[in-house]
């Protein structure tokens, strides 16, 4: 073998080794390109709502293999629920799931979801979701990704049978009802006294009869074992769940376009999926509590209409009185009652 041939073979080997090295580097880069988001929930992981959020996380992780993954780190034990969005804004965590109404003082537009009569999918179509994205960014400093678990209404539950009015309505005059800001003005209009009690303390409060009832979504009442004490439910349901998924803006901007697409596509799809899932949960829960002895008091006719008007008007009036620049557009998009 002459020297020229030897040099040619050496060059081939070197070039091959260099190409192999480049390929290895490329594959290493691809392997390390998978991005990760740390997510938390406002609710304990055992609650149905957190389990639904876990379904969204699983959907993203399934479709985002090699691109994007979400690490579901926990619930209220990580941060107090009403401080979690601020933790996202500051970049302490990347993503959060929980009620937008926890931040009504800063973002009164959350009442558009509280007083909504349309699904999240419908609001994406009519532009309402886009307006809410702008409000979340401007008022809370976070990016809104999804409005999950819509279609779950709220109810008033009581320990003892509530009194009725002459026109077939409900008389809650003087009743101490566990509340939160979204209920307060509505409960007061019914004569009740709103009582602020953290969720972990409600069971003990009911056990000791320190208040007479509670407002709560139909879902989760059994998970928390409150149905052991709350033996009456007033129908119809009112309002709607206002559960948002938000992400830190800087973290979002740093994601690849592919990762953003995976998350956005999953968000739009899971809004529909979670709505359908909860319709089944609602049906099962309603059947179970009735079979377990809960008595449902159903308002009808004018009494029902008056009850619902008081509820929805309280939410929309609160936003209007706040001076929100988005009031008219949000009411048109989210309220068709």
PDB file of N, CA, C and O in Angstrom, residues 29 57 237 244 257:
ATOM      1  N   UNK A  29     -27.868  16.595  21.599  1.00  0.00           N
ATOM      2  CA  UNK A  29     -28.643  17.830  21.645  1.00  0.00           C
ATOM      3  C   UNK A  29     -30.118  17.538  21.607  1.00  0.00           C
ATOM      4  O   UNK A  29     -30.903  18.135  22.342  1.00  0.00           O
ATOM      5  N   UNK A  57     -52.242  17.238  32.134  1.00  0.00           N
ATOM      6  CA  UNK A  57     -50.790  17.018  32.220  1.00  0.00           C
ATOM      7  C   UNK A  57     -50.401  15.741  31.478  1.00  0.00           C
ATOM      8  O   UNK A  57     -49.433  15.717  30.706  1.00  0.00           O
ATOM      9  N   UNK A 237     -78.678  24.900  40.010  1.00  0.00           N
ATOM     10  CA  UNK A 237     -77.307  25.335  40.158  1.00  0.00           C
ATOM     11  C   UNK A 237     -77.133  26.692  39.499  1.00  0.00           C
ATOM     12  O   UNK A 237     -77.933  27.103  38.658  1.00  0.00           O
ATOM     13  N   UNK A 244     -58.537  28.065  35.694  1.00  0.00           N
ATOM     14  CA  UNK A 244     -57.584  28.482  34.662  1.00  0.00           C
ATOM     15  C   UNK A 244     -56.287  27.696  34.758  1.00  0.00           C
ATOM     16  O   UNK A 244     -55.870  27.281  35.846  1.00  0.00           O
ATOM     17  N   UNK A 257     -41.249  26.485  19.428  1.00  0.00           N
ATOM     18  CA  UNK A 257     -42.554  26.579  18.773  1.00  0.00           C
ATOM     19  C   UNK A 257     -43.278  25.235  18.818  1.00  0.00           C
ATOM     20  O   UNK A 257     -44.502  25.182  18.961  1.00  0.00           O
TER      21      UNK A 257
END
